[in-house]
mmCIF file of C-alpha atoms and ligand atoms in Angstrom:
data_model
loop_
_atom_site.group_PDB
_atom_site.id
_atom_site.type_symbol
_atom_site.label_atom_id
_atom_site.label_comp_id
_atom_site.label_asym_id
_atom_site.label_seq_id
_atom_site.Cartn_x
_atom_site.Cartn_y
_atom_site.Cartn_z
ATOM 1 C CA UNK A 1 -16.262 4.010 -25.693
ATOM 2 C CA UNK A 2 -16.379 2.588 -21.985
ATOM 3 C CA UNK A 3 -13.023 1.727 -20.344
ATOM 4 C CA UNK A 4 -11.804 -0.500 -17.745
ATOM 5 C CA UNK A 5 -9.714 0.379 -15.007
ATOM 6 C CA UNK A 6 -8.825 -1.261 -11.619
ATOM 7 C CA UNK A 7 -8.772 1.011 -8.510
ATOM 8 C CA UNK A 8 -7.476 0.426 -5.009
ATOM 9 C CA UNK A 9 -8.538 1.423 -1.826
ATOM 10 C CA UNK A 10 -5.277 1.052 0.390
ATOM 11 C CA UNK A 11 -4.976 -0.030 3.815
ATOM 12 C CA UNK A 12 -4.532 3.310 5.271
ATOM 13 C CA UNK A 13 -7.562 4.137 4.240
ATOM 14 C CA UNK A 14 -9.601 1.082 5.564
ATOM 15 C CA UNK A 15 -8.123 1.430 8.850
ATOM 16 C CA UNK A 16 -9.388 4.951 9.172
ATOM 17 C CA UNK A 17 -12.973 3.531 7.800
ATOM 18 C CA UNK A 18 -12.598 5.556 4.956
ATOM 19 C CA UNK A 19 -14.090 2.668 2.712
ATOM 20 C CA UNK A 20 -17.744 3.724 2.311
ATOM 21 C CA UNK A 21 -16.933 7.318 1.682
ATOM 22 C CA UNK A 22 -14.427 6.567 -1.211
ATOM 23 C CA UNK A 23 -16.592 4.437 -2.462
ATOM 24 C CA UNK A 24 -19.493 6.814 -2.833
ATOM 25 C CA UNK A 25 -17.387 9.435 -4.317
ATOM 26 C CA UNK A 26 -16.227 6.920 -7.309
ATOM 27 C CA UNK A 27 -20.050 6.164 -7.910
ATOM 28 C CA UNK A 28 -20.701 9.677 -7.450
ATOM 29 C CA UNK A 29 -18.203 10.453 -10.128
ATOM 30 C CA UNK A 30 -20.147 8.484 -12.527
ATOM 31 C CA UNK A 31 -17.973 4.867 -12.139
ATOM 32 C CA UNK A 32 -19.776 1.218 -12.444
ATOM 33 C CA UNK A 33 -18.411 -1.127 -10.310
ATOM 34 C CA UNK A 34 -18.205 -4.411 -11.963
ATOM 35 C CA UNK A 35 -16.814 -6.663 -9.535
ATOM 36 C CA UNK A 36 -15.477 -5.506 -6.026
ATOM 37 C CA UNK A 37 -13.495 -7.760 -3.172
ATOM 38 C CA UNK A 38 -11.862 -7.350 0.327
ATOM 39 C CA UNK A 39 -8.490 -9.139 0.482
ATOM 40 C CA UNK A 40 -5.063 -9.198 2.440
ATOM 41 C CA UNK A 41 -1.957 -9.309 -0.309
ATOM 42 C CA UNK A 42 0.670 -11.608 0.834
ATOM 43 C CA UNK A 43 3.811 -10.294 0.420
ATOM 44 C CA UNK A 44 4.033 -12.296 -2.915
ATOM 45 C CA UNK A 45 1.377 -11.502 -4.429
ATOM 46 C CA UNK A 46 2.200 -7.249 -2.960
ATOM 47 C CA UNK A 47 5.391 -7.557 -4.868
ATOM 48 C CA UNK A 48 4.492 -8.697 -7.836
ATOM 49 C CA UNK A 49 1.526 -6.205 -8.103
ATOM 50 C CA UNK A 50 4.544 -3.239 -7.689
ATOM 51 C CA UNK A 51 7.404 -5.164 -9.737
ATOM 52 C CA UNK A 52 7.028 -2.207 -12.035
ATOM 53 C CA UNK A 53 8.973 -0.148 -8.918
ATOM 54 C CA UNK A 54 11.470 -2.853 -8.101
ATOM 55 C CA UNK A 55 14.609 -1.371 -7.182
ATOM 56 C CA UNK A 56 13.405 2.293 -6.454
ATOM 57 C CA UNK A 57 13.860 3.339 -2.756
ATOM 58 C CA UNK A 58 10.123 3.332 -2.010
ATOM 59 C CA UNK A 59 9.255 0.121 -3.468
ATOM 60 C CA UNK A 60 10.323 -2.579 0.183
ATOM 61 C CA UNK A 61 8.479 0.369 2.246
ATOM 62 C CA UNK A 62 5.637 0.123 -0.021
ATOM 63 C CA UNK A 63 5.054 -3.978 -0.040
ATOM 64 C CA UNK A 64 5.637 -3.922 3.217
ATOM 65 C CA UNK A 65 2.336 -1.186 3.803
ATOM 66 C CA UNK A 66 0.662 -3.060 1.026
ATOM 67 C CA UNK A 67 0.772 -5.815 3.383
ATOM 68 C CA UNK A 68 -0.081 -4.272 6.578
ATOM 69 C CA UNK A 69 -3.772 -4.571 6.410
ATOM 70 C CA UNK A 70 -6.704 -5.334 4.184
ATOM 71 C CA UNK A 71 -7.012 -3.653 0.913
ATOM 72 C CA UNK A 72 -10.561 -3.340 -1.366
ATOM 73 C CA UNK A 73 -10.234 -3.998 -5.173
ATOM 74 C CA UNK A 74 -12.519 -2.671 -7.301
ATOM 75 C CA UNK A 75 -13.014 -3.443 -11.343
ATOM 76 C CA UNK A 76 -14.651 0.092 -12.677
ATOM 77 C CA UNK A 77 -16.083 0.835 -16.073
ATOM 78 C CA UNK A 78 -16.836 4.663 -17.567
ATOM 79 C CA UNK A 79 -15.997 6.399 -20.860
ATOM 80 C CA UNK A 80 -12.483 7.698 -20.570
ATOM 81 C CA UNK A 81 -12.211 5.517 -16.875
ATOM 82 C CA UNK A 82 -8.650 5.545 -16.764
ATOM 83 C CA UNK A 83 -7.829 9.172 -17.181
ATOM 84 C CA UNK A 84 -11.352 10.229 -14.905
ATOM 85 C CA UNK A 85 -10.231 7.790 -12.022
ATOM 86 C CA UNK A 86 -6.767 9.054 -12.090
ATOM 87 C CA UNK A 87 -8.242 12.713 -12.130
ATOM 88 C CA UNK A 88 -10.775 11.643 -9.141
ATOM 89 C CA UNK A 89 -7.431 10.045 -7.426
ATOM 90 C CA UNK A 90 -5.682 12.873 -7.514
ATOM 91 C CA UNK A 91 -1.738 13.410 -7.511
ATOM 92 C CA UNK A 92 0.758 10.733 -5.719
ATOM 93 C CA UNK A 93 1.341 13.177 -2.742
ATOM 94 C CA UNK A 94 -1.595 14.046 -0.939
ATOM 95 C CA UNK A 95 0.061 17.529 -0.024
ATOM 96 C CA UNK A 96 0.137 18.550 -4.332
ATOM 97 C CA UNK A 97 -3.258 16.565 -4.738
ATOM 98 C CA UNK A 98 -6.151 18.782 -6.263
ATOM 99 C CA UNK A 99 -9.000 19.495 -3.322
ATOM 100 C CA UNK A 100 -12.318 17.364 -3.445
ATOM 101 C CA UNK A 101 -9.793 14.544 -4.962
ATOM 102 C CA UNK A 102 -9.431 11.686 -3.050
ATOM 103 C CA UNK A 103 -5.945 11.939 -1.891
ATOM 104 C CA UNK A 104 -6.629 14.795 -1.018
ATOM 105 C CA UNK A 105 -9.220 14.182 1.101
ATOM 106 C CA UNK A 106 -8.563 10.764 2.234
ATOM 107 C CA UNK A 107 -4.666 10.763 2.638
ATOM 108 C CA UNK A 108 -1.556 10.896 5.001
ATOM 109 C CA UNK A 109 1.548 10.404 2.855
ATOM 110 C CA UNK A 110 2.870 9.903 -0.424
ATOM 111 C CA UNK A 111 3.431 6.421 0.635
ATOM 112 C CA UNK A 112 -0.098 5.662 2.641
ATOM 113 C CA UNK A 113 -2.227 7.705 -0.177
ATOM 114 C CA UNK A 114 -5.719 6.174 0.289
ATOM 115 C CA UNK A 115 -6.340 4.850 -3.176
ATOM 116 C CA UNK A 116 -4.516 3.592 -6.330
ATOM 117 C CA UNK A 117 -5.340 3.477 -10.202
ATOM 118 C CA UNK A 118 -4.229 2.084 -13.144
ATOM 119 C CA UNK A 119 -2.125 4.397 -15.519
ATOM 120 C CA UNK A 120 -2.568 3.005 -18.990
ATOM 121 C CA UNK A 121 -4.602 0.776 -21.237
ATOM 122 C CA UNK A 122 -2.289 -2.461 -20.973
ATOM 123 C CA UNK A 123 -1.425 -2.117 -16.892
ATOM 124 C CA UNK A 124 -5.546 -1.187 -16.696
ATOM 125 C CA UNK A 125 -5.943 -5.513 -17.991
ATOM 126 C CA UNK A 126 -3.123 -6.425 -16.586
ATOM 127 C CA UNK A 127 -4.413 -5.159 -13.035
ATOM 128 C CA UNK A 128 -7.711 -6.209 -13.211
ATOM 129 C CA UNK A 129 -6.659 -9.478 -14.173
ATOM 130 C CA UNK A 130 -4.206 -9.606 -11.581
ATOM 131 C CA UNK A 131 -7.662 -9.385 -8.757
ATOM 132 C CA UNK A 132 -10.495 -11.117 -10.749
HETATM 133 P P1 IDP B 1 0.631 6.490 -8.344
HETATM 134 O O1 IDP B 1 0.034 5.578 -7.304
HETATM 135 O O2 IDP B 1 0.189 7.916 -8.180
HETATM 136 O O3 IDP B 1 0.479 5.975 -9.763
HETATM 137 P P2 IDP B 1 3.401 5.587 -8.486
HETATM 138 O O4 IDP B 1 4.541 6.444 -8.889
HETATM 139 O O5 IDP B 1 2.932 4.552 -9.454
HETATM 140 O O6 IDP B 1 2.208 6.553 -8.036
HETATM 141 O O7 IDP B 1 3.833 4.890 -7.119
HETATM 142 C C1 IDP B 1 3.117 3.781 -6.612
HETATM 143 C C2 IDP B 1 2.897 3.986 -5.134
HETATM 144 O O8 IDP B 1 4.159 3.974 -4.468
HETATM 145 C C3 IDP B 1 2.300 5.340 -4.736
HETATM 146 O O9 IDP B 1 0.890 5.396 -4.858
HETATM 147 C C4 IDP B 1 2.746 5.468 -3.303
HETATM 148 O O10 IDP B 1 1.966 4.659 -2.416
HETATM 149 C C5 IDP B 1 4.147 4.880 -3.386
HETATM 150 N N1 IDP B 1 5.162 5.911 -3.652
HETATM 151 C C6 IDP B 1 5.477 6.490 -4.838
HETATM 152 N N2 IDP B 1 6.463 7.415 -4.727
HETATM 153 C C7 IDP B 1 6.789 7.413 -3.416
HETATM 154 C C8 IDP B 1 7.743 8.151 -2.650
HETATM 155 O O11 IDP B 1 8.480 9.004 -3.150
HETATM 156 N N3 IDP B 1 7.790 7.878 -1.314
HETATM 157 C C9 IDP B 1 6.989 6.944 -0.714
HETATM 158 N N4 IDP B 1 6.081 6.225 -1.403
HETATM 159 C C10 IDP B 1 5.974 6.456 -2.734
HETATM 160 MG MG1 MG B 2 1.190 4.122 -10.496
#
């Protein structure tokens, strides 16, 4: 059965022009992209999307990178798209993250890791309703 998910691509990323590469490898990697957009988060709207983390020591740091520069939001659909994205995303750290993922070859840090996905079913709607 197809599946939604709702992928990132993180301001790190688009300030190293990283955009059209990542982009090819998700529709390389079988993804559709049903709806796409370029946006800024406010800070708002940055720590709302991470509430999930409120209160961990990583979660200010992270708003305020969330915020730093434009992000890309992307709606994808595949069979199994959660899982697959999260497999083509590779792990958190970039350092740990499988080679040919896209942490792996797109990011710096743990914090300013290229990309995000969603990690289950229910965040999965509640992201992509969250952008579109
Ligand atoms: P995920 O993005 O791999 O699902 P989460 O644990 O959901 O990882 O964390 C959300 C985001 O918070 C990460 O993608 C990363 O940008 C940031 N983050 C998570 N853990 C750390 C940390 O230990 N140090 C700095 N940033 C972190
Ligand atoms: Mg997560």
């Amino acid at each position: 059965m197809k599946e939604q998910t709702l992928a990132l691509i993180k301001p790190d990323a688009i300030s190293k022009r990283f955009q059209g590469l990542i982009i090819h490898d998700i529709l390389d990697a079988g993804f559709e992209i049903k709806a796409m957009k370029m946006l800024h988060l406010s800070q708002d709207q940055a720590k709302a999307f991470y509430e999930v983390h409120k209160g961990k020591d990583f979660y200010e740091p992270l708003v305020a990178f969330m915020t730093s520069g434009s992000i890309i939001a992307l709606h994808l659909e595949k069979e199994n798209a959660i899982m697959d994205y999260r497999t083509l995303m590779g792990k958190t750290d970039p350092e740990v993250a499988a080679s040919g993922t896209l942490r792996h070859k797109y990011a710096e840090t743990t914090r300013r890791n290229a990309v995000h996905g969603s990690d289950s079913p229910e965040n999965a709607k509640k992201e992509i309703a969250f952008f579109f």
